[in-house]
Amino acid sequence: FFRNREGCNPQLCTMCAAHYVLLGILHFVFHPSLWCSVLLGVLCLLVIFITLGVLFMIYVLPPQSAFLSSALGTSLWVAGPLSGLLIILEVFLVTAIVAAVVLGSLQDKMFQDTLKQKGVEVPGLATLGVRRQMWTTIWHTLLNIGIFIPALLLNLVPFIGPFLFCIVMAVPLAWESHALYFDATRVPVGVQSRYVCSHLVEYIGFGSFCQLLGMIPILNLFTLFTNYVGAALWVADLELDGRGPSADTPHGPSRQYAELQVPSTTVTATQVQPTK
């Protein structure tokens, strides 16, 4: 969209990386093939929620009610409703854990599908192992927790405190949206952190806009997916312009990118025929 315009410096254009969030929404709306993944995921979660509710009501509610009645010394008339409330919380907890796994898989799939639709192929994306993705998920979870807890203190600062908190939390949010890309290109965590720090304005802009749209009811249900579509569009421009991170590791290919703008008429090594 903002790439390869006449007189446009790609290094300056990437400072407004927040626009990829909006482009992700537009790309999702005008590409119905992406809707199937979202609908399938929502239906799966709905079936899982109903199934867990029925199973918990049949097999967990009676023994749990009896245990609470014995432990509290009350009748089943009192322990029954209390056990019912616990069942609801338990079902929501289990569903939330399953949803995190399902949503993560759907987000990764939409990321890959968007790159294919843009005609960009990232080496290693199709052969990315589950174990590497699992460790990446654990790493980003710990990173978010490690930043979130001390960043809460920023809310104590009058006026600008909440604003600073959003800026700080925007960085790991945007970083996580590129986790699949970094894993596919075998970029070590140290190189990732240096790349993110060198493009801090871009990551703050993207992550802050993601948080802003995430505060809007109903819309935030869709931005769970469209944010990753926008991140894929961002990666597509990085690949086509040759501005991605470089990694020389014994486990992956050597990737060196030129800091030059690629003309729009040139087909790069990573560009393939877009899918319809």
Rosetta silent file (secondary structure, phi, psi, omega in degrees, C-alpha in Angstrom):
SEQUENCE: FFRNREGCNPQLCTMCAAHYVLLGILHFVFHPSLWCSVLLGVLCLLVIFITLGVLFMIYVLPPQSAFLSSALGTSLWVAGPLSGLLIILEVFLVTAIVAAVVLGSLQDKMFQDTLKQKGVEVPGLATLGVRRQMWTTIWHTLLNIGIFIPALLLNLVPFIGPFLFCIVMAVPLAWESHALYFDATRVPVGVQSRYVCSHLVEYIGFGSFCQLLGMIPILNLFTLFTNYVGAALWVADLELDGRGPSADTPHGPSRQYAELQVPSTTVTATQVQPTK
SCORE:     score description
SCORE:     0.000 S_00000001
   1 L     0.000  -58.847  178.824    0.000    0.000    0.000 S_00000001
   2 L   -96.843    9.203 -173.464    2.626    2.516    1.119 S_00000001
   3 L   -95.841  143.466  173.085    5.456    0.523   -0.477 S_00000001
   4 L    62.001   29.073  172.320    7.375    1.421   -3.624 S_00000001
   5 L   -81.075  151.773 -177.816    5.639    4.742   -4.212 S_00000001
   6 L   -62.344  128.668  179.065    7.611    7.289   -6.178 S_00000001
   7 L    77.893    9.110 -177.585    9.813    9.343   -3.912 S_00000001
   8 L   -97.511  124.634  175.858    8.971    7.165   -0.915 S_00000001
   9 L   -85.653  118.320 -176.876   11.816    6.110    1.325 S_00000001
  10 H   -62.354  -28.494  179.880   11.000    2.598    2.682 S_00000001
  11 H   -67.328  -31.872  179.022   12.954    3.303    5.855 S_00000001
  12 H   -82.718  -35.355 -178.084   10.635    6.248    6.610 S_00000001
  13 H   -64.377  -32.927 -177.397    7.458    4.506    5.478 S_00000001
  14 H   -70.446  -13.862  177.893    7.971    1.675    7.950 S_00000001
  15 H   -66.474  -23.348  177.817    7.755    4.169   10.820 S_00000001
  16 H   -99.709   45.863 -177.544    3.995    4.222   10.227 S_00000001
  17 L   -63.799  -13.222  179.103    3.726    0.437   10.635 S_00000001
  18 L   -61.258  -25.443 -177.683    0.477    0.992   12.534 S_00000001
  19 H   -67.096  -18.802  177.589   -1.327    1.224    9.202 S_00000001
  20 H   -65.614  -24.750  176.635   -0.759   -2.521    8.727 S_00000001
  21 H   -64.187  -45.597  177.343   -3.369   -3.099   11.442 S_00000001
  22 H   -68.128  -39.584  178.259   -6.003   -1.389    9.287 S_00000001
  23 H   -63.086  -33.101  176.897   -4.709   -3.108    6.158 S_00000001
  24 H   -63.564  -40.426  177.617   -5.107   -6.419    7.952 S_00000001
  25 H   -64.644  -45.561 -179.767   -8.786   -5.696    8.572 S_00000001
  26 H   -64.770  -41.717  179.314   -9.349   -4.673    4.948 S_00000001
  27 H   -62.804  -39.771  179.094   -7.450   -7.692    3.625 S_00000001
  28 H   -65.574  -41.868 -177.727   -9.518   -9.991    5.821 S_00000001
  29 H   -65.042  -40.440 -174.266  -12.803   -8.423    4.687 S_00000001
  30 L   -93.409    9.221  175.975  -11.986   -8.685    0.969 S_00000001
  31 L  -128.998   85.334 -176.835  -10.579  -12.226    1.113 S_00000001
  32 H   -58.426  -21.463  179.835  -13.451  -14.583    2.067 S_00000001
  33 H   -62.347  -23.707  177.890  -11.095  -17.563    1.993 S_00000001
  34 H   -78.624  -20.631 -178.223   -9.769  -16.362    5.356 S_00000001
  35 H   -65.560  -33.456 -175.961  -13.235  -16.382    6.863 S_00000001
  36 H   -59.153  -40.104 -179.742  -13.409  -20.186    6.797 S_00000001
  37 H   -62.939  -42.426 -179.657  -10.549  -20.495    9.295 S_00000001
  38 H   -66.875  -46.990 -179.403  -12.259  -18.131   11.733 S_00000001
  39 H   -62.165  -41.311  178.979  -15.678  -19.784   11.399 S_00000001
  40 H   -63.100  -42.945  179.068  -14.142  -23.227   11.798 S_00000001
  41 H   -64.375  -42.308  179.381  -12.287  -22.153   14.929 S_00000001
  42 H   -64.665  -42.102  178.862  -15.379  -20.545   16.474 S_00000001
  43 H   -64.746  -40.361  178.021  -17.489  -23.635   15.742 S_00000001
  44 H   -62.395  -43.902  179.085  -14.833  -25.915   17.230 S_00000001
  45 H   -65.482  -36.756  178.814  -14.685  -23.835   20.411 S_00000001
  46 H   -65.734  -43.587  178.314  -18.483  -23.806   20.648 S_00000001
  47 H   -64.038  -42.152  179.139  -18.650  -27.598   20.287 S_00000001
  48 H   -63.152  -41.850 -179.413  -15.867  -28.043   22.844 S_00000001
  49 H   -63.505  -45.561 -179.424  -17.612  -25.714   25.310 S_00000001
  50 H   -66.479  -42.188 -179.307  -20.965  -27.520   25.021 S_00000001
  51 H   -63.899  -45.340  178.337  -19.334  -30.963   25.196 S_00000001
  52 H   -62.597  -39.837  178.565  -17.311  -30.073   28.278 S_00000001
  53 H   -60.914  -43.675  179.580  -20.400  -28.593   29.937 S_00000001
  54 H   -66.615  -45.473 -178.942  -22.407  -31.771   29.410 S_00000001
  55 H   -63.989  -40.787  179.309  -19.578  -34.059   30.542 S_00000001
  56 H   -67.394  -37.722  179.503  -18.878  -31.996   33.653 S_00000001
  57 H   -67.051  -32.890 -177.284  -22.565  -31.899   34.572 S_00000001
  58 H   -83.313  -46.150 -170.041  -22.867  -35.683   34.255 S_00000001
  59 H  -103.469  -19.498 -176.547  -19.588  -36.937   35.682 S_00000001
  60 H  -105.600  -37.338 -175.241  -18.220  -34.120   37.877 S_00000001
  61 H   -59.880  -49.965 -178.444  -21.254  -32.422   39.411 S_00000001
  62 H   -59.462  -52.610 -179.846  -22.609  -35.356   41.523 S_00000001
  63 H   -65.775  -33.820  178.908  -19.310  -36.338   43.225 S_00000001
  64 H   -67.555  -38.284  176.780  -18.314  -32.685   43.642 S_00000001
  65 H   -64.522  -42.470  178.674  -21.666  -31.877   45.285 S_00000001
  66 H   -64.155  -39.464  179.567  -21.281  -34.843   47.639 S_00000001
  67 H   -66.385  -44.159  179.309  -17.746  -33.784   48.537 S_00000001
  68 H   -65.458  -37.389  178.275  -18.774  -30.180   49.247 S_00000001
  69 H   -63.427  -40.288  179.394  -21.743  -31.377   51.317 S_00000001
  70 H   -73.496  -39.899 -176.603  -19.449  -33.567   53.396 S_00000001
  71 H   -72.765  -36.497 -178.364  -16.654  -31.003   53.705 S_00000001
  72 H   -92.613  -11.619 -179.578  -18.911  -28.067   54.589 S_00000001
  73 L    69.511   33.261 -179.925  -21.351  -30.065   56.646 S_00000001
  74 L  -118.301  172.233  179.074  -24.350  -28.808   54.678 S_00000001
  75 L   -79.176  167.805  178.309  -27.165  -30.480   52.781 S_00000001
  76 H   -66.355  -23.441  178.865  -27.089  -31.213   49.063 S_00000001
  77 H   -65.168  -28.618  177.899  -29.591  -28.374   48.546 S_00000001
  78 H   -91.206  -42.387 -178.060  -26.842  -25.937   49.529 S_00000001
  79 H   -70.513  -28.081 -177.957  -23.854  -27.805   48.105 S_00000001
  80 H   -62.473  -55.788  178.028  -25.588  -28.412   44.757 S_00000001
  81 H   -60.375  -37.841  177.824  -25.868  -24.775   43.588 S_00000001
  82 H   -63.429  -41.493  177.157  -22.359  -24.050   44.895 S_00000001
  83 H   -65.459  -35.293  177.651  -21.026  -27.017   42.948 S_00000001
  84 H   -62.543  -41.725  176.971  -22.901  -25.793   39.879 S_00000001
  85 H   -63.612  -39.243  177.896  -21.108  -22.431   40.051 S_00000001
  86 H   -66.020  -35.902  178.501  -17.777  -24.219   40.369 S_00000001
  87 H   -61.996  -43.032  179.317  -18.641  -26.358   37.348 S_00000001
  88 H   -61.221  -44.281  178.275  -19.225  -23.235   35.265 S_00000001
  89 H   -64.011  -39.998 -179.602  -15.866  -21.800   36.324 S_00000001
  90 H   -65.732  -41.507  179.005  -14.119  -25.103   35.635 S_00000001
  91 H   -64.910  -42.435  178.340  -15.642  -25.388   32.162 S_00000001
  92 H   -63.617  -38.622 -179.451  -14.636  -21.817   31.330 S_00000001
  93 H   -65.446  -48.026  179.769  -11.090  -22.469   32.573 S_00000001
  94 H   -63.997  -41.511  179.210  -10.645  -25.629   30.510 S_00000001
  95 H   -63.593  -37.837  179.065  -12.214  -23.953   27.466 S_00000001
  96 H   -63.654  -39.082  178.213   -9.871  -20.985   27.838 S_00000001
  97 H   -66.079  -44.936  178.467   -6.839  -23.295   27.796 S_00000001
  98 H   -64.862  -39.076 -179.231   -8.133  -25.129   24.730 S_00000001
  99 H   -63.020  -37.185  179.170   -9.037  -21.810   23.081 S_00000001
 100 H   -61.234  -39.460  179.125   -5.485  -20.527   23.522 S_00000001
 101 H   -70.604  -45.879 -177.837   -4.167  -23.536   21.591 S_00000001
 102 H   -65.055  -46.155 -179.318   -6.863  -23.382   18.890 S_00000001
 103 H   -63.326  -39.301  178.153   -6.596  -19.608   18.418 S_00000001
 104 H   -61.023  -41.484  178.732   -2.810  -19.811   18.211 S_00000001
 105 H   -66.272  -40.843  179.486   -3.054  -22.413   15.441 S_00000001
 106 H   -66.598  -40.662  178.659   -5.650  -20.346   13.562 S_00000001
 107 H   -62.454  -41.757  177.615   -3.570  -17.179   13.865 S_00000001
 108 H   -64.748  -39.955  179.586   -0.527  -18.982   12.472 S_00000001
 109 H   -65.159  -42.046  178.833   -2.585  -20.395    9.601 S_00000001
 110 H   -66.620  -33.978  176.271   -3.993  -16.984    8.691 S_00000001
 111 H   -61.308  -47.554 -178.977   -0.456  -15.570    8.813 S_00000001
 112 H   -68.105  -41.811 -179.598    0.750  -18.193    6.330 S_00000001
 113 H   -63.850  -37.480  179.374   -2.316  -17.895    4.080 S_00000001
 114 H   -65.851  -40.638  177.201   -1.913  -14.115    3.883 S_00000001
 115 H   -61.986  -39.689  178.161    1.724  -14.451    2.809 S_00000001
 116 H   -65.128  -40.409  179.115    0.667  -16.864    0.070 S_00000001
 117 H   -65.833  -28.415  177.230   -2.026  -14.473   -1.118 S_00000001
 118 L   -85.933   -1.955  178.432    0.589  -11.710   -1.328 S_00000001
 119 L    75.730   29.551 -178.815    2.863  -13.989   -3.354 S_00000001
 120 E  -118.409  130.950  178.413    5.612  -14.175   -0.730 S_00000001
 121 L  -117.709  119.943  178.825    7.281  -17.385    0.331 S_00000001
 122 L   -96.290  118.610 -179.862    9.376  -17.413    3.492 S_00000001
 123 L   -57.834  133.136  177.682   11.922  -20.261    3.481 S_00000001
 124 L    92.606   -8.809 -177.051   11.366  -22.662    6.357 S_00000001
 125 L   -69.527  -38.059 -177.251    7.784  -21.637    7.094 S_00000001
 126 L   -75.649  -22.213 -176.608    6.270  -24.853    5.760 S_00000001
 127 L  -107.486   18.363 -177.414    8.736  -27.083    7.637 S_00000001
 128 L   -69.272  128.384 -176.579    8.586  -25.315   10.985 S_00000001
 129 L   -78.026  152.831 -179.958    8.539  -27.854   13.799 S_00000001
 130 H   -67.506  -37.272 -178.256    5.887  -27.995   16.517 S_00000001
 131 H   -62.957  -41.298  179.211    8.523  -28.161   19.259 S_00000001
 132 H   -65.299  -40.504  178.182   10.127  -24.890   18.146 S_00000001
 133 H   -64.588  -37.501  179.690    6.731  -23.196   18.026 S_00000001
 134 H   -63.820  -45.916  179.504    5.934  -24.509   21.519 S_00000001
 135 H   -66.348  -33.899  176.380    9.132  -23.088   23.002 S_00000001
 136 H   -64.727  -41.014  177.973    8.499  -19.802   21.207 S_00000001
 137 H   -62.588  -44.022  178.797    5.026  -19.628   22.759 S_00000001
 138 H   -63.029  -42.186 -179.427    6.456  -20.300   26.215 S_00000001
 139 H   -61.587  -46.880 -178.086    9.172  -17.664   25.672 S_00000001
 140 H   -70.290  -31.487  175.924    6.723  -14.962   24.626 S_00000001
 141 H   -64.452  -46.761  177.940    4.356  -15.835   27.477 S_00000001
 142 H   -64.151  -37.595  178.731    7.154  -15.433   30.021 S_00000001
 143 H   -64.171  -44.683  179.086    8.291  -12.235   28.298 S_00000001
 144 H   -62.049  -42.855  179.391    4.800  -10.736   28.442 S_00000001
 145 H   -65.608  -42.950 -179.017    4.425  -11.637   32.118 S_00000001
 146 H   -64.225  -30.357  178.111    7.903  -10.318   32.930 S_00000001
 147 H   -86.814  -36.101 -174.642    7.142   -6.979   31.299 S_00000001
 148 H   -64.107  -45.097 -174.556    3.498   -6.722   32.400 S_00000001
 149 H   -62.515  -53.474  178.117    4.082   -7.004   36.165 S_00000001
 150 H   -68.933  -28.257 -179.057    6.677   -4.189   36.541 S_00000001
 151 H   -68.771  -19.971  177.654    4.913   -2.111   33.872 S_00000001
 152 H   -59.871  -29.113 -179.963    1.818   -1.982   36.091 S_00000001
 153 H   -64.572  -22.945  179.024    3.691    0.497   38.275 S_00000001
 154 H   -64.415  -25.731  179.561    3.573    2.986   35.400 S_00000001
 155 H   -67.089  -15.058  178.006   -0.171    3.359   35.985 S_00000001
 156 H   -77.882  -16.244  179.287    0.683    5.093   39.269 S_00000001
 157 L   -76.136  124.184 -178.055    2.209    8.000   37.334 S_00000001
 158 L   -60.860  143.432  173.516   -0.446   10.735   36.992 S_00000001
 159 L    67.769  -66.285 -172.519   -1.818   11.555   33.534 S_00000001
 160 L   -90.288   -4.303 -176.810    0.862    9.924   31.360 S_00000001
 161 H   -58.520  -55.051  179.158    1.105    6.652   33.326 S_00000001
 162 H   -60.215  -35.065  178.610   -1.526    4.638   31.384 S_00000001
 163 H   -64.657  -43.249  177.445   -0.154    5.995   28.109 S_00000001
 164 H   -64.654  -37.629  178.785    3.363    4.817   28.997 S_00000001
 165 H   -61.078  -44.059  179.562    1.972    1.435   30.046 S_00000001
 166 H   -63.561  -38.559  179.801    0.339    0.964   26.621 S_00000001
 167 H   -65.634  -44.405 -178.854    3.575    1.897   24.856 S_00000001
 168 H   -63.726  -43.181 -178.009    5.626   -0.559   26.912 S_00000001
 169 H   -76.448  -14.387  179.639    3.162   -3.428   26.372 S_00000001
 170 H   -69.337  -33.134 -175.861    2.879   -2.652   22.649 S_00000001
 171 H   -64.850  -54.067  179.035    6.410   -3.894   21.954 S_00000001
 172 H   -64.482  -28.510  177.851    6.014   -7.539   23.113 S_00000001
 173 H   -65.667  -46.229  178.785    2.575   -7.664   21.459 S_00000001
 174 H   -69.702  -37.341  178.426    3.980   -6.658   18.065 S_00000001
 175 H   -60.287  -43.927 -179.298    7.053   -8.844   18.567 S_00000001
 176 H   -64.127  -31.713  179.636    4.830  -11.873   19.198 S_00000001
 177 H   -67.516  -18.970  177.399    2.910  -11.219   15.967 S_00000001
 178 L  -103.362    9.320 -175.453    6.191  -11.802   14.067 S_00000001
 179 H   -60.562  -41.846 -179.561    7.180  -14.874   16.094 S_00000001
 180 H   -63.702  -39.176  179.067    6.269  -17.313   13.313 S_00000001
 181 H   -65.552  -45.483  179.404    8.317  -15.316   10.812 S_00000001
 182 H   -64.275  -38.708  178.860   11.359  -15.192   13.080 S_00000001
 183 H   -66.150  -42.369 -178.175   11.099  -18.924   13.767 S_00000001
 184 H   -64.045  -35.063 -179.579   10.790  -19.773   10.076 S_00000001
 185 L   -91.214    7.711  175.899   13.904  -17.752    9.229 S_00000001
 186 L    56.865   41.522  178.964   15.814  -19.281   12.170 S_00000001
 187 L   -86.805  120.153  179.533   16.527  -15.913   13.747 S_00000001
 188 L   -63.052  159.626 -177.868   17.932  -16.359   17.293 S_00000001
 189 H   -60.143  -38.937  179.187   16.269  -14.528   20.165 S_00000001
 190 H   -61.872  -41.326  177.695   19.281  -12.230   20.563 S_00000001
 191 H   -68.510  -38.411  177.186   19.080  -11.157   16.923 S_00000001
 192 H   -58.135  -48.212 -177.395   15.315  -10.732   17.258 S_00000001
 193 H   -62.618  -39.338  178.410   15.702   -8.415   20.235 S_00000001
 194 H   -68.033  -37.457  179.094   18.295   -6.288   18.433 S_00000001
 195 H   -66.372  -43.451  178.927   16.109   -6.099   15.335 S_00000001
 196 H   -63.414  -42.204  179.584   13.061   -5.078   17.390 S_00000001
 197 H   -65.006  -35.284  179.683   15.087   -2.451   19.259 S_00000001
 198 H   -75.586  -15.951  176.783   16.429   -1.029   15.997 S_00000001
 199 L  -122.854   41.720 -172.087   12.860   -0.753   14.670 S_00000001
 200 H   -62.879  -39.628 -178.618   11.297    0.225   17.983 S_00000001
 201 H   -61.293  -41.156 -179.812    9.089    2.989   16.581 S_00000001
 202 H   -63.687  -45.625 -177.385    7.502    0.592   14.104 S_00000001
 203 H   -69.019  -35.595  176.521    6.788   -2.058   16.736 S_00000001
 204 H   -65.445  -43.659  179.913    5.383    0.508   19.172 S_00000001
 205 H   -62.266  -46.560 -179.393    3.097    1.893   16.472 S_00000001
 206 H   -64.442  -49.705 -177.851    1.825   -1.516   15.393 S_00000001
 207 H   -65.711  -37.172  179.409    1.343   -2.850   18.931 S_00000001
 208 H   -65.209  -41.435  179.564   -0.300    0.336   20.222 S_00000001
 209 H   -67.995  -35.671  174.575   -2.863    0.335   17.428 S_00000001
 210 H   -60.202  -43.519  178.587   -3.575   -3.352   18.092 S_00000001
 211 H   -65.769  -39.351 -179.413   -4.263   -2.506   21.731 S_00000001
 212 H   -61.940  -47.483  178.913   -6.462    0.447   20.777 S_00000001
 213 H   -69.868  -26.733  178.208   -8.696   -1.645   18.523 S_00000001
 214 H   -69.474  -13.685  177.957   -8.687   -4.414   21.127 S_00000001
 215 L   -86.732   -6.564 -178.059  -10.549   -2.085   23.503 S_00000001
 216 L   -91.355  118.397 -179.463  -13.550   -1.835   21.153 S_00000001
 217 L   -57.318  148.499  179.859  -16.244   -4.418   22.006 S_00000001
 218 L    72.509  -51.437  178.642  -17.176   -6.933   19.283 S_00000001
 219 H   -62.028  -33.407 -178.552  -14.433   -5.587   17.012 S_00000001
 220 H   -65.688  -19.351  175.594  -11.826   -7.026   19.361 S_00000001
 221 H   -68.619  -33.286 -179.266  -13.141  -10.520   18.547 S_00000001
 222 H   -85.330  -32.074 -178.758  -12.058  -10.024   14.935 S_00000001
 223 H   -68.791  -16.210  172.581   -8.792   -8.236   15.663 S_00000001
 224 H   -56.743  -30.356 -178.811   -7.561  -11.430   17.346 S_00000001
 225 H  -103.591  -41.430 -175.676   -7.154  -12.667   13.764 S_00000001
 226 H   -67.312  -25.917  176.463   -6.830   -9.512   11.662 S_00000001
 227 H   -62.104  -36.314  179.444   -3.811   -8.359   13.677 S_00000001
 228 H   -76.814  -28.343  171.967   -1.929  -11.411   12.410 S_00000001
 229 H   -64.706  -44.841  177.122   -3.118  -10.711    8.879 S_00000001
 230 H   -62.561  -39.327  177.737   -1.671   -7.211    9.242 S_00000001
 231 H   -63.621  -36.836  177.628    1.565   -8.654   10.644 S_00000001
 232 H   -67.721  -38.285  176.438    1.813  -10.932    7.598 S_00000001
 233 H   -63.559  -37.170  176.824    1.308   -7.952    5.263 S_00000001
 234 H   -63.595  -46.398  178.669    4.106   -6.197    7.127 S_00000001
 235 H   -62.056  -39.439  179.417    6.377   -9.228    6.695 S_00000001
 236 H   -59.278  -43.284  178.190    5.480   -9.399    2.987 S_00000001
 237 H   -68.178  -37.095  177.170    6.695   -5.828    2.492 S_00000001
 238 H   -61.814  -43.371 -179.011    9.842   -6.527    4.520 S_00000001
 239 H   -67.815  -44.916 -176.750   10.642   -9.522    2.326 S_00000001
 240 H   -70.107  -28.893  178.644    9.907   -7.800   -0.971 S_00000001
 241 H   -91.878   -6.757 -179.646   11.905   -4.716    0.026 S_00000001
 242 L    68.880   41.703 -176.817   14.771   -6.746    1.494 S_00000001
 243 L  -121.436   19.192  179.835   14.538   -5.178    4.950 S_00000001
 244 L   -80.783  175.744  178.781   14.044   -8.227    7.155 S_00000001
 245 L   -71.253  153.096  176.487   16.428   -9.466    9.863 S_00000001
 246 L  -105.753  144.643 -179.160   19.526  -11.415    8.852 S_00000001
 247 E  -142.144  127.685  172.869   20.473  -14.680   10.521 S_00000001
 248 L  -119.205   97.462 -178.306   23.565  -16.842   10.158 S_00000001
 249 L  -126.226  154.085  179.012   22.966  -19.948   12.210 S_00000001
 250 L   -69.921  -11.686 -177.085   24.248  -23.511   11.830 S_00000001
 251 L  -103.591    0.865 -175.831   20.649  -24.737   11.699 S_00000001
 252 L  -149.542  172.062 -178.188   19.322  -22.503    8.980 S_00000001
 253 L   -70.556  151.987  175.416   20.119  -20.719    5.755 S_00000001
 254 L   -78.570  127.630 -176.911   22.247  -17.609    5.667 S_00000001
 255 E  -125.540  113.027  176.649   20.045  -14.602    4.981 S_00000001
 256 L  -120.630  125.937 -176.644   21.590  -11.232    4.138 S_00000001
 257 L  -109.091  137.657  176.097   19.300   -8.429    3.055 S_00000001
 258 L   -80.563  144.060  179.427   20.311   -5.360    1.080 S_00000001
 259 L   -90.377   44.824 -179.885   19.258   -2.006    2.455 S_00000001
 260 L  -120.712  150.923  177.941   18.011   -0.912   -0.949 S_00000001
 261 L   -76.094  133.008  179.715   14.498   -0.378   -2.229 S_00000001
 262 L   -90.907  125.751  179.302   13.387   -3.092   -4.644 S_00000001
 263 L   -60.626  147.804 -175.811   11.590   -1.719   -7.740 S_00000001
 264 L   -65.693  -19.873 -177.933    7.971   -2.781   -8.010 S_00000001
 265 L   -89.018   -4.856 -177.555    8.622   -4.368  -11.438 S_00000001
 266 L   -93.241  133.852  176.662   11.332   -6.687  -10.120 S_00000001
 267 L   -95.023  118.454 -177.039   10.445  -10.198   -9.027 S_00000001
 268 L   -83.117  173.426 -178.997   12.535  -11.145   -6.018 S_00000001
 269 L   -67.589  -23.073 -177.745   13.730  -14.593   -5.033 S_00000001
 270 L   -97.318    2.791 -177.434   11.025  -14.809   -2.375 S_00000001
 271 E   -96.701  129.721  178.801    8.178  -13.733   -4.643 S_00000001
 272 L  -124.058  175.761 -178.530    5.943  -16.432   -6.124 S_00000001
 273 L   -68.831  122.570 -179.467    2.705  -16.386   -8.082 S_00000001
 274 L   -62.309  147.697  176.249   -0.077  -15.113   -5.794 S_00000001
 275 L   -83.015  150.665  179.773   -2.968  -17.455   -5.132 S_00000001
 276 L   -85.056    0.000    0.000   -6.424  -16.464   -6.222 S_00000001
